[in-house]
mmCIF file of C-alpha atoms and ligand atoms in Angstrom:
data_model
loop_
_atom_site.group_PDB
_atom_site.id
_atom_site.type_symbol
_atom_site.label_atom_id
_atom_site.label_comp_id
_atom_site.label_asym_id
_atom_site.label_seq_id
_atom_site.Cartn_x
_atom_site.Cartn_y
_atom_site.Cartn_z
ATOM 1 C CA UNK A 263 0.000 0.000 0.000
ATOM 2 C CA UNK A 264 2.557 2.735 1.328
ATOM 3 C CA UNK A 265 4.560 4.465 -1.982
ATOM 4 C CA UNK A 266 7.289 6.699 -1.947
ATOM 5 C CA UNK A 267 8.743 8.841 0.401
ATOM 6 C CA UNK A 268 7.345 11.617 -1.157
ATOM 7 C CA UNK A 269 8.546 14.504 1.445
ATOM 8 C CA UNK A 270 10.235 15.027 4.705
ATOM 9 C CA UNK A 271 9.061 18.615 6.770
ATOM 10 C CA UNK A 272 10.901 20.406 8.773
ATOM 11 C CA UNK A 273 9.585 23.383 11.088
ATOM 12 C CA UNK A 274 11.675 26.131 10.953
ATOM 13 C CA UNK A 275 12.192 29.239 13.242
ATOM 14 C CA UNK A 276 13.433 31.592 10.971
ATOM 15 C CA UNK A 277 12.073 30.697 7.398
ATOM 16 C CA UNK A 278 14.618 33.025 5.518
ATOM 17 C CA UNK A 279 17.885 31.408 7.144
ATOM 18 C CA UNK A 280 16.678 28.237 6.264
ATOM 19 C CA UNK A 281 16.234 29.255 2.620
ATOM 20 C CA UNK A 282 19.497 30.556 2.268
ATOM 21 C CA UNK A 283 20.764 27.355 4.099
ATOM 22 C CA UNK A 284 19.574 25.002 1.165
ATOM 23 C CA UNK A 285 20.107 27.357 -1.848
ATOM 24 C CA UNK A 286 23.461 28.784 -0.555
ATOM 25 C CA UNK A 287 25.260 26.503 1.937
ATOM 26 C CA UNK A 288 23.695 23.018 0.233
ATOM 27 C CA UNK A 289 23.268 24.184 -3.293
ATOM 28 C CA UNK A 290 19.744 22.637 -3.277
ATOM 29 C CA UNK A 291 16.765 23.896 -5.892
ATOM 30 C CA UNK A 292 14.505 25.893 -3.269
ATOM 31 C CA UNK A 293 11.058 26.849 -4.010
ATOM 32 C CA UNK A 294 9.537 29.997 -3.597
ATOM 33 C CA UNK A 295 7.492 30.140 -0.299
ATOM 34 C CA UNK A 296 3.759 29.353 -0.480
ATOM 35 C CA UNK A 297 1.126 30.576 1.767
ATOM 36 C CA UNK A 298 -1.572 28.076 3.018
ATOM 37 C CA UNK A 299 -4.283 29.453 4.902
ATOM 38 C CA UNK A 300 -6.104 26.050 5.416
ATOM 39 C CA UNK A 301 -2.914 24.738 7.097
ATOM 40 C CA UNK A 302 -1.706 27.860 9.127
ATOM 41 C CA UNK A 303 1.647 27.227 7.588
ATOM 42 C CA UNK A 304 4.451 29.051 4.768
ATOM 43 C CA UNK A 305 5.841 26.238 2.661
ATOM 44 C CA UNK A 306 8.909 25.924 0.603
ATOM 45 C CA UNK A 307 9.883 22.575 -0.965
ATOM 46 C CA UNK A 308 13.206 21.710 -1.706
ATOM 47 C CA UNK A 309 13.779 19.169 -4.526
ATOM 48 C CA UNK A 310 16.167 16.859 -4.005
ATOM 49 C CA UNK A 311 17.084 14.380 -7.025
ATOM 50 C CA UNK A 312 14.979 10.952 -4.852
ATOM 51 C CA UNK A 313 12.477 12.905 -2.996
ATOM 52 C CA UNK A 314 11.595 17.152 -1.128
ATOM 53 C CA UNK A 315 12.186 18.673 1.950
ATOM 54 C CA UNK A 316 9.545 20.486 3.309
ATOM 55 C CA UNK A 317 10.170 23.967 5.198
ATOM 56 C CA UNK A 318 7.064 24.896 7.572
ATOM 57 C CA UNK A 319 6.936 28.370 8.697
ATOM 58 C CA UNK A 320 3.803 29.694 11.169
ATOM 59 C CA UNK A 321 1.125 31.697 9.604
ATOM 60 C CA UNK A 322 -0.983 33.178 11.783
ATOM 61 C CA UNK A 323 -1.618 32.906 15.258
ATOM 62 C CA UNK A 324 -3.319 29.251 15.226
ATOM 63 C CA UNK A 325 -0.882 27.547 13.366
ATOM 64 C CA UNK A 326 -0.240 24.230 14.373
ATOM 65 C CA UNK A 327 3.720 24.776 13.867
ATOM 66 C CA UNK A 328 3.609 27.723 17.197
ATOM 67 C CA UNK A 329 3.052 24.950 19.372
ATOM 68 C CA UNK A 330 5.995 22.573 17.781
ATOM 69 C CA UNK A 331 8.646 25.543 17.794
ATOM 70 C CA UNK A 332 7.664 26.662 21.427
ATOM 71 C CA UNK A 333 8.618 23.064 21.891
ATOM 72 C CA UNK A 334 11.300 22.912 19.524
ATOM 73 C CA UNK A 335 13.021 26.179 19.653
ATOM 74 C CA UNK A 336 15.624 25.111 16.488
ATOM 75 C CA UNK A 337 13.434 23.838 14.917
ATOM 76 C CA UNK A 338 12.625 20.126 14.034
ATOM 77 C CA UNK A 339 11.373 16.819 11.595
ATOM 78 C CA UNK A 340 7.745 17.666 11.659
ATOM 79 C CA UNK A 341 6.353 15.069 9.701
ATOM 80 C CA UNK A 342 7.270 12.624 6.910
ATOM 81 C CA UNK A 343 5.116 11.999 3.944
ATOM 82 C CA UNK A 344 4.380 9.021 2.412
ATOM 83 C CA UNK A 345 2.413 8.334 -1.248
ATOM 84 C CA UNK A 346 -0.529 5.778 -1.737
ATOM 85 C CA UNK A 347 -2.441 5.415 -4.517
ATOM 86 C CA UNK A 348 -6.105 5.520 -3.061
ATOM 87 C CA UNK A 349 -6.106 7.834 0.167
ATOM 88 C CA UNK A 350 -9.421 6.817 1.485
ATOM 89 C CA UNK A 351 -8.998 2.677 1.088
ATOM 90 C CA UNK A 352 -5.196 3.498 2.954
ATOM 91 C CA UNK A 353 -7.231 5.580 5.582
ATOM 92 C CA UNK A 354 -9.968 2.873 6.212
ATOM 93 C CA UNK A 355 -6.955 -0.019 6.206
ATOM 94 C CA UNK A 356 -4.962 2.487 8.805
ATOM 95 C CA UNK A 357 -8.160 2.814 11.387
ATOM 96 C CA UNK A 358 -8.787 -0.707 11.186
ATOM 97 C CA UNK A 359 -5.320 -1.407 12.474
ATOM 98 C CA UNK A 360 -5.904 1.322 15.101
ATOM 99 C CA UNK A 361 -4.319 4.033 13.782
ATOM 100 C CA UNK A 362 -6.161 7.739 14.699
ATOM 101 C CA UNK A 363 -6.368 10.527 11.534
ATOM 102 C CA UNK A 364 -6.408 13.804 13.114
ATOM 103 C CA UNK A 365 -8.975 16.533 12.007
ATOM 104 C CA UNK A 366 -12.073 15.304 10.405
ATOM 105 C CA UNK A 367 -11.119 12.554 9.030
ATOM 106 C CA UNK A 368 -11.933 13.474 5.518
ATOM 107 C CA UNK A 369 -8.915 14.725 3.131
ATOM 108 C CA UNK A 370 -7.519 18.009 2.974
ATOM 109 C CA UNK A 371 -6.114 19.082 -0.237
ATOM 110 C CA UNK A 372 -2.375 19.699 0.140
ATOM 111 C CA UNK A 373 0.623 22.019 -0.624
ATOM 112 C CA UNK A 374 0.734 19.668 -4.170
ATOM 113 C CA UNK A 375 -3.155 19.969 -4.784
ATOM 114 C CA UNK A 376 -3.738 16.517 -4.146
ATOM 115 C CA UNK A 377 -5.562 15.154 -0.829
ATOM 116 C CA UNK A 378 -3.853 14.567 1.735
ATOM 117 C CA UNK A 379 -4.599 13.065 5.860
ATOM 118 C CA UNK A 380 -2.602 13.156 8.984
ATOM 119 C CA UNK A 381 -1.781 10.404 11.018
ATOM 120 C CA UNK A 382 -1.543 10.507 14.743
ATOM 121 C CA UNK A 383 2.132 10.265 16.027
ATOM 122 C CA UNK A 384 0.836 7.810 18.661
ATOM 123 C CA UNK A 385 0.608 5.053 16.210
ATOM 124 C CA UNK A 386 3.741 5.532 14.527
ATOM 125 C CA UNK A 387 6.569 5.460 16.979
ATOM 126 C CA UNK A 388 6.020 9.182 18.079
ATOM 127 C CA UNK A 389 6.410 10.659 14.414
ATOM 128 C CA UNK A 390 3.579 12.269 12.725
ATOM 129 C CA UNK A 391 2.835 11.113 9.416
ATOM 130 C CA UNK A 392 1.152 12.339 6.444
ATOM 131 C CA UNK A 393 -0.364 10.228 3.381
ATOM 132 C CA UNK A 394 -0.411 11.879 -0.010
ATOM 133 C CA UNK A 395 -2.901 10.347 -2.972
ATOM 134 C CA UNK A 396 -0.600 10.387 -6.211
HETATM 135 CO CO1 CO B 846 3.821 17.726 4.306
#
């Protein structure tokens, strides 16, 4: 069922630094930053030649990366993404096994336009993970 790694996030305190980090420092092909108001988050991806890196930067006061940074003061993995093919038959496998999708339940469409669901870190050894449809 699970696909490719299709993106590792990181939550990052100061969203410019980190830009510069990966153009300048590891000569990576950075993104320009992307607002998403359904996610309270900035995001830049970072292609890499087998998969992305994912920069999260808060936006707005109920962003669900304030509470990680207050946490995480340098910043962090946030969550690792994995592709499947048909996001509702991998949700409905995942709950059957007991694993817990935060929010609704129901599919957001992500930072690549394509639905996406959030798996509680309980379940997966303490790291939060995020399915993809492709
Ligand atoms: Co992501």
């Amino acid at each position: 069922m699970i696909g490719r790694l299709n993106h590792v996030a990181i939550a990052v305190p100061d969203l410019e630094a980190a830009i510069a980090q990966y153009r300048d420092a590891l000569g990576a092909d950075v993104g320009a930053p992307k607002d998403e108001p359904d996610h309270g988050v900035t995001v830049v991806f970072i292609t890499l030649p087998n998969t992305k890196i994912e920069l999260l930067y808060p936006l707005g006061d109920a962003s669900p990366i304030n509470g990680f940074l207050d946490k995480n003061p340098s910043g962090g993995i946030h969550h690792i993404c994995y592709e499947v093919e048909d996001i509702i038959a991998a949700r409905d496998h995942l709950t059957q096994t007991g694993a817990r999708v935060l929010g609704t339940g129901e599919p957001k469409i992500g930072a690549h336009g394509k639905p996406v669901l959030f798996l509680h870190p309980k379940y997966f050894n303490g790291c939060l993970i995020e399915l993809e449809q492709v």
